[in-house]
Short mmCIF file of C-alpha atoms in Angstrom, two decimals:
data_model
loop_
_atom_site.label_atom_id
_atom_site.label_comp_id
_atom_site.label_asym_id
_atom_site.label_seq_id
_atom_site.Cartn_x
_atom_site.Cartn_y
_atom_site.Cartn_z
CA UNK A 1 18.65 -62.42 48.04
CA UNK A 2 21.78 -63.18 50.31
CA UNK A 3 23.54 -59.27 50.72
CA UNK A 4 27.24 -59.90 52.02
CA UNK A 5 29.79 -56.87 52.09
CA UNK A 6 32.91 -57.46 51.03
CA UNK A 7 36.02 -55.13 50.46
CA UNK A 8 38.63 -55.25 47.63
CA UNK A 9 40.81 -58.00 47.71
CA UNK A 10 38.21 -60.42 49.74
CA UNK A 11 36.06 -63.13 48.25
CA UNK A 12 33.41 -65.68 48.59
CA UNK A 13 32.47 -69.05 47.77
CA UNK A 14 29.93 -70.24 45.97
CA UNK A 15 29.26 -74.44 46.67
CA UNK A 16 32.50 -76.44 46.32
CA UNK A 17 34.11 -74.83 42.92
CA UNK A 18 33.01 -71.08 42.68
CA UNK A 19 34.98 -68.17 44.36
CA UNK A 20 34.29 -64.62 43.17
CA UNK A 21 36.89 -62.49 44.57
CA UNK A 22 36.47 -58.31 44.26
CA UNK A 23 39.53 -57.01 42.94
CA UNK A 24 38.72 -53.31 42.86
CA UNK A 25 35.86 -51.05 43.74
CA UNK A 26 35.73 -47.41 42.16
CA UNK A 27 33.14 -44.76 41.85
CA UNK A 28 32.91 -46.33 38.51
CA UNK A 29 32.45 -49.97 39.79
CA UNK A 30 33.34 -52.91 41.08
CA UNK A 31 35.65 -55.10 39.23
CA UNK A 32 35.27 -58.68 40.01
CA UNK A 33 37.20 -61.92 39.29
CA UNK A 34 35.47 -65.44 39.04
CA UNK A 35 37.87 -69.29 39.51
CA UNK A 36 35.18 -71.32 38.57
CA UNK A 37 35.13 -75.10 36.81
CA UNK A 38 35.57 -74.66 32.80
CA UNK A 39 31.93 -76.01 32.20
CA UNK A 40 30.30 -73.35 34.22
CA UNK A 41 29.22 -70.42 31.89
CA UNK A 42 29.82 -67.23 33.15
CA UNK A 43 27.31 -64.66 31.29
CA UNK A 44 27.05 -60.57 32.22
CA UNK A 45 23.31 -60.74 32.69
CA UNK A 46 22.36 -58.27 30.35
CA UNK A 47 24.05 -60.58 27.37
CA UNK A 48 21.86 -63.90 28.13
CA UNK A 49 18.66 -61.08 28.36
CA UNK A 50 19.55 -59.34 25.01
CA UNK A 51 20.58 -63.27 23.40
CA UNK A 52 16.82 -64.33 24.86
CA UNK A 53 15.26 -61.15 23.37
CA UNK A 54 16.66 -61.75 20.20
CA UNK A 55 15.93 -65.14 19.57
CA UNK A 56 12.23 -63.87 20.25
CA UNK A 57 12.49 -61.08 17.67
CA UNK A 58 13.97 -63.06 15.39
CA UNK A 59 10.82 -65.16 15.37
CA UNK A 60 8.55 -62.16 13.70
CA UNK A 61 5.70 -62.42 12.02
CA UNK A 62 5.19 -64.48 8.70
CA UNK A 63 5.64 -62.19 5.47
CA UNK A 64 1.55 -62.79 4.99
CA UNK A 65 1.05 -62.06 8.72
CA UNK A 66 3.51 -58.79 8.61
CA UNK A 67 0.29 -56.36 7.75
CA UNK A 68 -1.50 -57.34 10.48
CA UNK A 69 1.21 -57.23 13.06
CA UNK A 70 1.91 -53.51 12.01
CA UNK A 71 -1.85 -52.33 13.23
CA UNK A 72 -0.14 -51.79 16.52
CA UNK A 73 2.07 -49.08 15.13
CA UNK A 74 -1.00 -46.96 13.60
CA UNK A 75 -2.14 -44.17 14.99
CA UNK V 1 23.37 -54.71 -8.02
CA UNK V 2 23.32 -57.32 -5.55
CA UNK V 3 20.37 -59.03 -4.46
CA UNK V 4 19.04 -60.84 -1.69
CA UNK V 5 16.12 -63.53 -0.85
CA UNK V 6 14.21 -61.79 1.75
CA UNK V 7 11.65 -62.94 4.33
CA UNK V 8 9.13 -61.19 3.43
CA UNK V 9 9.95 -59.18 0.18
CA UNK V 10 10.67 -62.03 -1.80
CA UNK V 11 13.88 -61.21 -3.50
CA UNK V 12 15.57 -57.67 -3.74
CA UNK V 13 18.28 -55.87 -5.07
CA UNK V 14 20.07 -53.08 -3.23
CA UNK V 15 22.76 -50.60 -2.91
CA UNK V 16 26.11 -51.69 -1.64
CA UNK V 17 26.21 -49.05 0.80
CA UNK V 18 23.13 -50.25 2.05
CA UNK V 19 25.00 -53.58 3.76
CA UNK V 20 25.68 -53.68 6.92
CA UNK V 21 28.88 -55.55 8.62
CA UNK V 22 28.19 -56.59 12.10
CA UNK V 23 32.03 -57.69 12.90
CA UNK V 24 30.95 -59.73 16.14
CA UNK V 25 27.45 -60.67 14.77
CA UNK V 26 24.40 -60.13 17.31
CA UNK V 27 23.83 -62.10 20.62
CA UNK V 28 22.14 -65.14 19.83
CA UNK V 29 23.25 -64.75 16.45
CA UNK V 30 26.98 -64.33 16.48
CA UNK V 31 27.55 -66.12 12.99
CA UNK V 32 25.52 -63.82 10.89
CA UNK V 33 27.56 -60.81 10.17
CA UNK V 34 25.98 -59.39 6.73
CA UNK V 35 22.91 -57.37 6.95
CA UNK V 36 20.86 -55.33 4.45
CA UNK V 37 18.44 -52.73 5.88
CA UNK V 38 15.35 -52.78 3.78
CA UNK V 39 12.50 -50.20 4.26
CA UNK V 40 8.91 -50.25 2.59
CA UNK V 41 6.82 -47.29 2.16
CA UNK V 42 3.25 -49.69 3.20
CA UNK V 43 5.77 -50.76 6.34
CA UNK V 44 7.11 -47.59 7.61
CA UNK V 45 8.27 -46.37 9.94
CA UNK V 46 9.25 -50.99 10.60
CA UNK V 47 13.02 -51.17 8.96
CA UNK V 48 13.99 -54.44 8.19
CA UNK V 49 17.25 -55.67 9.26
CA UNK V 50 17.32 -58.80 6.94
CA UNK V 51 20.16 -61.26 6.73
CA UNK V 52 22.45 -61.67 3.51
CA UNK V 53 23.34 -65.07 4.59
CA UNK V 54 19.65 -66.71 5.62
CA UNK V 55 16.71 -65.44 3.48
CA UNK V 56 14.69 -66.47 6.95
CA UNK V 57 16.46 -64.26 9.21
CA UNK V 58 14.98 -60.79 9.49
CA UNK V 59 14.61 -58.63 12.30
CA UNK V 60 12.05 -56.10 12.43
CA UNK V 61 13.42 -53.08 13.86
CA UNK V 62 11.84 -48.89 14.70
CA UNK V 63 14.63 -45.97 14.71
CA UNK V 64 14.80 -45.46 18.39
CA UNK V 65 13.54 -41.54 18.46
CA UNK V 66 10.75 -42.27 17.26
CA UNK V 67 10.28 -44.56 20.05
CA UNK V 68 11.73 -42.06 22.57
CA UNK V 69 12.45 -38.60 20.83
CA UNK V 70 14.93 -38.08 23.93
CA UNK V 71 16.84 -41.42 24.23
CA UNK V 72 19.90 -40.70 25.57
CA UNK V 73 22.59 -42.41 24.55
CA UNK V 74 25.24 -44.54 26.71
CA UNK V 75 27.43 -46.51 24.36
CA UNK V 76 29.96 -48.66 26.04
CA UNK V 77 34.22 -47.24 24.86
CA UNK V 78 34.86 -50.74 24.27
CA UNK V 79 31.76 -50.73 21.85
CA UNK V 80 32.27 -47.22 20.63
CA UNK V 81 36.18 -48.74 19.75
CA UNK V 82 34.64 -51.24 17.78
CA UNK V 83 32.84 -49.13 15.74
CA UNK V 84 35.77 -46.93 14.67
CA UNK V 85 34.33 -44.26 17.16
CA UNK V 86 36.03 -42.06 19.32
CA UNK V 87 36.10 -44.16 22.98
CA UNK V 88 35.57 -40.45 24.90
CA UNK V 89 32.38 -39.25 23.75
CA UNK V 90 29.34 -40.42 23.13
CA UNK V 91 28.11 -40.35 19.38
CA UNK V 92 25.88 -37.70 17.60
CA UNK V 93 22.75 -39.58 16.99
CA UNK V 94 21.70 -39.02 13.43
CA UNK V 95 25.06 -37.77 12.37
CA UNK V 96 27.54 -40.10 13.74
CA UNK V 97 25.50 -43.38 14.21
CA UNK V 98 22.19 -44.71 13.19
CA UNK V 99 20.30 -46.35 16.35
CA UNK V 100 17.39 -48.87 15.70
CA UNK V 101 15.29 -50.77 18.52
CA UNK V 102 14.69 -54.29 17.66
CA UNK V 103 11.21 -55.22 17.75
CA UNK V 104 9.63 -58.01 19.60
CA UNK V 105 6.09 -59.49 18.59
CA UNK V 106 3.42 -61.13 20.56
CA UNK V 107 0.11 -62.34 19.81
CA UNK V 108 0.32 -61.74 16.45
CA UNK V 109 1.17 -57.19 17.37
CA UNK V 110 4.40 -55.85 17.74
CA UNK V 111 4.35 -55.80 21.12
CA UNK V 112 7.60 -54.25 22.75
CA UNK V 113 11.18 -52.99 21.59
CA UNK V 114 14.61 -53.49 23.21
CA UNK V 115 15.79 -49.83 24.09
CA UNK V 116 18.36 -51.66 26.48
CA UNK V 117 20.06 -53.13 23.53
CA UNK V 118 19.68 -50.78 20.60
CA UNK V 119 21.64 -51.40 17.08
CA UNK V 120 24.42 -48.80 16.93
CA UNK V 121 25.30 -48.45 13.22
CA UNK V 122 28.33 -46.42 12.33
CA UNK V 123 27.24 -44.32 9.26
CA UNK V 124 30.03 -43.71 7.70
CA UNK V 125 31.68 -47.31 7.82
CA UNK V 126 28.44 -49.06 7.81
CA UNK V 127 29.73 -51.24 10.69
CA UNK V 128 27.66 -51.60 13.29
CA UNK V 129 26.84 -53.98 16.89
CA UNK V 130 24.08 -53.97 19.57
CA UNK V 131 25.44 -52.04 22.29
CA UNK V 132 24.16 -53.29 25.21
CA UNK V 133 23.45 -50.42 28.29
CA UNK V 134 25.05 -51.22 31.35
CA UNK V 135 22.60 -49.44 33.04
CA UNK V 136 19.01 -50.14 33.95
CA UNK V 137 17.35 -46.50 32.48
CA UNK V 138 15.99 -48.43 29.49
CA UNK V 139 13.74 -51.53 29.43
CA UNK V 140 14.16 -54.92 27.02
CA UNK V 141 10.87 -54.73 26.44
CA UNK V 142 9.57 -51.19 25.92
CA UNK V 143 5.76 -51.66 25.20
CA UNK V 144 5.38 -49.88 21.77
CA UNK V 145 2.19 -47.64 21.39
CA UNK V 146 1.04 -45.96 18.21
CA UNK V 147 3.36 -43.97 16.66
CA UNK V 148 1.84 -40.49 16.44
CA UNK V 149 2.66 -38.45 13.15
CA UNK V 150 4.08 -41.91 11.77
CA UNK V 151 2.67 -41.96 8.42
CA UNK V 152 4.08 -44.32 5.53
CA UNK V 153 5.80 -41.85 3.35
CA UNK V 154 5.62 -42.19 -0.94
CA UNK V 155 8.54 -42.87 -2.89
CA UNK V 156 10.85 -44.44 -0.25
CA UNK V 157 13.19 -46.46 -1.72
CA UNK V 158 13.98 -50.04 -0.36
CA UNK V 159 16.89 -50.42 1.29
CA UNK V 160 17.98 -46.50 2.08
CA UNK V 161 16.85 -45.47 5.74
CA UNK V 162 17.44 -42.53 7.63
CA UNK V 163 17.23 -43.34 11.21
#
């Protein structure tokens, strides 16, 4: 992974299109700003895992597969 | 009473207080905002967290203490505003809001639940929204073991759960 220290108020580029600029750093975080082309999605990381990990426990078991599945649980 | 077509119940009625509104939906699925919770005494301590609008929607979800008895809560104020709560302080769990792990399965077992995105619901509005950590202390996919003392308990009714 590519580490670069910035301070508030200074930015990068990513390629030709992406800048991510740090507007503010506080004991509570850094707040950042993104200029980046309209087609590019922008996702907190956490969002695309928790959209990924529900689309997989969405798919659950069948209704005649359900009993079987809950074996884990039992002590 | 209404009913709903169910996944795997086939159809069942239940209380109105038993809905659930989730206002901005759940990632992934940001168009389904009506949920029943639906609990089975042969399924316990599984909750189901079955869609009003798609009979083939259901998540399978575990109250998070008995997962963890000592999860710790860290609800996001802009989450905690959106359920009605106060933005300061973190919720009582039990009292104030009713937290559920969705459950993922693999080969056929439930095999893991997301304690880094747990199901907040507001128990007194009956809104609720999976309040995602911002912090790393909890994984996405918690490997579930046996539950000790879990045992499927007589007489619950569908579609009440304490949690």
């Amino acid at each position: 992974m590519l580490v670069l220290r910035r301070r508030a108020g200074e930015s990068f580029l990513i390629g030709e299109e992406i800048e991510v600029e740090v507007l503010a750093v506080s004991q509570q975080g850094a707040k950042i700003g993104i200029r980046a082309p309209k087609e590019t999605v922008v996702l907190r990381k956490e969002l695309k895992v928790t959209q990924e990990q529900n689309a997989q426990a969405a798919s659950g078991p069948s209704a005649q597969d359900l009993e079987q599945a809950l074996r884990k649980l039992r002590p | 009473m209404p009913a709903v077509e169910t996944k795997y119940f086939g159809i069942v009625s239940y209380a109105e207080e038993s809905a659930v509104l989730f206002p901005q939906g759940l990632p992934a699925f940001e168009e389904e905002r009506g949920f029943v919770l639906i609990d089975s005494p042969e399924s316990a301590p599984l909750v189901f967290l079955q869609s009003l609008a798609r009979a083939g929607l259901c998540f399978l979800a575990i109250p998070i203490l008995l997962i963890d008895s000592s999860y710790q809560l860290a609800i996001a104020p802009e989450d905690l505003e959106d359920l009605g709560l106060n933005a300061g302080s973190q919720p009582v769990l039990g009292t104030d809001v009713s937290v559920l792990a969705l459950v993922s399965v693999r080969d056929g077992l439930l095999a893991s639940a997301n304690l880094m995105a747990p199901i907040v619901l507001n128990v007194r509005t009956r809104r609720g929204l999976q309040a995602i950590r911002r912090d790393s202390r909890y994984s996405h996919e918690h490997p579930l073991a046996p539950l000790a003392g879990v045992q499927a308990t007589e007489g619950t009714r569908p579609a009440e759960t304490a949690c």
